[in-house]
Short mmCIF file of C-alpha atoms in Angstrom, two decimals:
data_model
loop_
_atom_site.label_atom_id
_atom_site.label_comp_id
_atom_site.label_asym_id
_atom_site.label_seq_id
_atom_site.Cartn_x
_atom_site.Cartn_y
_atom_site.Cartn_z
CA UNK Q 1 0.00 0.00 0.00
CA UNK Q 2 0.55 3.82 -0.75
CA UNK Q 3 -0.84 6.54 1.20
CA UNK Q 4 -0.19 10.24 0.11
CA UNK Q 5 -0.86 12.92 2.61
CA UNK Q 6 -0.91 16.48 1.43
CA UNK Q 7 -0.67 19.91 3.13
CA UNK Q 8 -0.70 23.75 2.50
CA UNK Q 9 -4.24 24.13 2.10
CA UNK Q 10 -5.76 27.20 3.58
CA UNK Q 11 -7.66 30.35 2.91
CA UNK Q 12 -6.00 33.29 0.92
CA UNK Q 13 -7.16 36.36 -0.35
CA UNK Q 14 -7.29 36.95 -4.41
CA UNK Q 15 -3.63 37.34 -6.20
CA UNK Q 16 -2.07 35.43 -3.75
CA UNK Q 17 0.09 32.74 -3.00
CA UNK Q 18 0.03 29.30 -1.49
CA UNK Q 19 2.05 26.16 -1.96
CA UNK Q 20 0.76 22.34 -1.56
CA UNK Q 21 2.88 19.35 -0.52
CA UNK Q 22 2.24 15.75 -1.03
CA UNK Q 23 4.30 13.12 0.32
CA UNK Q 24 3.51 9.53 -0.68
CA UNK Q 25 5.09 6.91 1.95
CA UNK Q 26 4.08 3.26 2.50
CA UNK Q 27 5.67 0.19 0.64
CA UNK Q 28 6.86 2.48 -2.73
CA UNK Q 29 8.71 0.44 -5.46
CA UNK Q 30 8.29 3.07 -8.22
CA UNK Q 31 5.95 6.42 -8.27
CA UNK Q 32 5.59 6.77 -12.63
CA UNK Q 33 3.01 10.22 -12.59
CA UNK Q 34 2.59 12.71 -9.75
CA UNK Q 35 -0.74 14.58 -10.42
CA UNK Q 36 -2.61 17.41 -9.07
CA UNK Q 37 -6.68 17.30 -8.96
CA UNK Q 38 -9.23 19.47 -7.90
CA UNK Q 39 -12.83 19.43 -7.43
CA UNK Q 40 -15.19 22.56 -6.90
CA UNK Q 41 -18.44 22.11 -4.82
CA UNK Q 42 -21.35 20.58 -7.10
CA UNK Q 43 -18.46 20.31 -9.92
CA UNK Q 44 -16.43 16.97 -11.63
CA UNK Q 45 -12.83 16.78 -10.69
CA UNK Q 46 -10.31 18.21 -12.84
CA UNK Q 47 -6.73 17.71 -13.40
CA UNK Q 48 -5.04 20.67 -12.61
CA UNK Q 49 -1.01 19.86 -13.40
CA UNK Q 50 0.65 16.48 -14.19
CA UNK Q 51 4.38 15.86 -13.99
CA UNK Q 52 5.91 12.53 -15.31
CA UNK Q 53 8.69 10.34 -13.76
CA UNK Q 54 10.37 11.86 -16.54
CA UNK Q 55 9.60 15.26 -15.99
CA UNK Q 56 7.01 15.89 -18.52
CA UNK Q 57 4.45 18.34 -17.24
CA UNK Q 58 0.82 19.58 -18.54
CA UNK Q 59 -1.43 21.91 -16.97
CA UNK Q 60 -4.61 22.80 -17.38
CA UNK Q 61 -5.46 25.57 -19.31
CA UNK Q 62 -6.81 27.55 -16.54
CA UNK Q 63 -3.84 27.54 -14.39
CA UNK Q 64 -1.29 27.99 -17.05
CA UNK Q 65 1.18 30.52 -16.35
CA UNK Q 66 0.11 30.90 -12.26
CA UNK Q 67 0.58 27.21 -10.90
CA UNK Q 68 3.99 25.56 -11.21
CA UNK Q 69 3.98 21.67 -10.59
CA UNK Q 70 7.60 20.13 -9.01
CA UNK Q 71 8.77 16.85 -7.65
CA UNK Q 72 11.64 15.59 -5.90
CA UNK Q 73 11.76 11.76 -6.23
CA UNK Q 74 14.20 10.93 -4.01
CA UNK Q 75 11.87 12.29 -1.47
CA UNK Q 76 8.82 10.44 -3.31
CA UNK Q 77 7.44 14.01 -3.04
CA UNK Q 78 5.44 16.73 -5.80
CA UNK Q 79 4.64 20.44 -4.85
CA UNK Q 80 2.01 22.88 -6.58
CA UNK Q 81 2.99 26.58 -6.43
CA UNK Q 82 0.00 28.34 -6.87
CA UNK Q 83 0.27 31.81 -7.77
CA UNK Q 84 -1.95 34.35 -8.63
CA UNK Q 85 -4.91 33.01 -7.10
CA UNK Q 86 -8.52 33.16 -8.34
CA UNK Q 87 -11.89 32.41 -6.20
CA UNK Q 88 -12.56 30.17 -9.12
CA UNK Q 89 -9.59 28.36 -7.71
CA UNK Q 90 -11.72 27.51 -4.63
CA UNK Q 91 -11.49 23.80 -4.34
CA UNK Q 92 -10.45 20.55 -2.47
CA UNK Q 93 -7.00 19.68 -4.28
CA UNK Q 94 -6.16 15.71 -4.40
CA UNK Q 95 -2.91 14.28 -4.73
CA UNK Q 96 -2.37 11.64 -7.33
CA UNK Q 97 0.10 8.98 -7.55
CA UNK Q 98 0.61 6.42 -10.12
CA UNK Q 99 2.75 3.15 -8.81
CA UNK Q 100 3.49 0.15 -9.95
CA UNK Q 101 5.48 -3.03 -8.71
CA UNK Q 102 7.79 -4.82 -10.88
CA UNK Q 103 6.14 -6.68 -13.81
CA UNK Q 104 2.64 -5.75 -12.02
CA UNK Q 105 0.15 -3.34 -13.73
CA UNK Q 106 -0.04 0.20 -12.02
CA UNK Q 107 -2.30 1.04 -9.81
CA UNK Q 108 -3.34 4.87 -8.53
CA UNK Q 109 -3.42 6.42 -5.23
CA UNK Q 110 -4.69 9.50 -3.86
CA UNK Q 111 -4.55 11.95 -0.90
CA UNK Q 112 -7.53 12.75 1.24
CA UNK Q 113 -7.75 16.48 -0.20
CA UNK Q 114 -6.70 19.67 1.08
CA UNK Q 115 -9.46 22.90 1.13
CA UNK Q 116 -7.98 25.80 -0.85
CA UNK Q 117 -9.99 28.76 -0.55
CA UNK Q 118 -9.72 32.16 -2.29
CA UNK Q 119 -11.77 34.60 -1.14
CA UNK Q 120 -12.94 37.82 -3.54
#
């Protein structure tokens, strides 16, 4: 098993700043993807920012340009700086992890969320 706890979740006034933290721990053989998610009251989630075990990253389009999505594997470890922040970024972020065992499929984890909220 995997478990990924997140923190850095808080309330923040409009323009500003906060950074998340998720730290995945547990019995890891390899983390492939590192994800951000979010999901708005009465909304789907959404992926917010994806990084690769490679380092390939997407966002999505609405964060472009304000979030920045980092990992450090040796610490089995992926931030989200979140700049410039909208109340349309109001939302409970999930961590995502994609692991796998050798020669099994992988299999995805998540966090238990963490409330970002941006007030007007």
């Amino acid at each position: 098993q995997v478990q990924l706890v997140e923190s850095g979740g808080g309330l923040v006034q409009a323009g500003g700043s906060l950074r998340l933290s998720c730290t995945a721990s547990g019995n890891i053989f390899r983390i492939n993807s590192m994800a951000w998610y979010r999901q708005a009251p009465g909304k789907q989630r959404e992926s917010v920012a994806i990084i690769t075990s490679g380092n390939n990253i997407n966002y999505a389009d609405s964060v472009k340009g304000r979030f920045t999505i980092s990992r450090v594997t040796a610490k089995n470890t992926v931030y989200l700086q979140m700049n410039s922040l909208k109340p349309e970024d109001t939302a409970v972020y999930y961590c995502y992890a994609d692991h796998s065992y050798l020669g099994r499929p992988s299999f995805p984890y998540w966090g238990q969320g963490t409330q970002v909220t941006v007030s007007s």
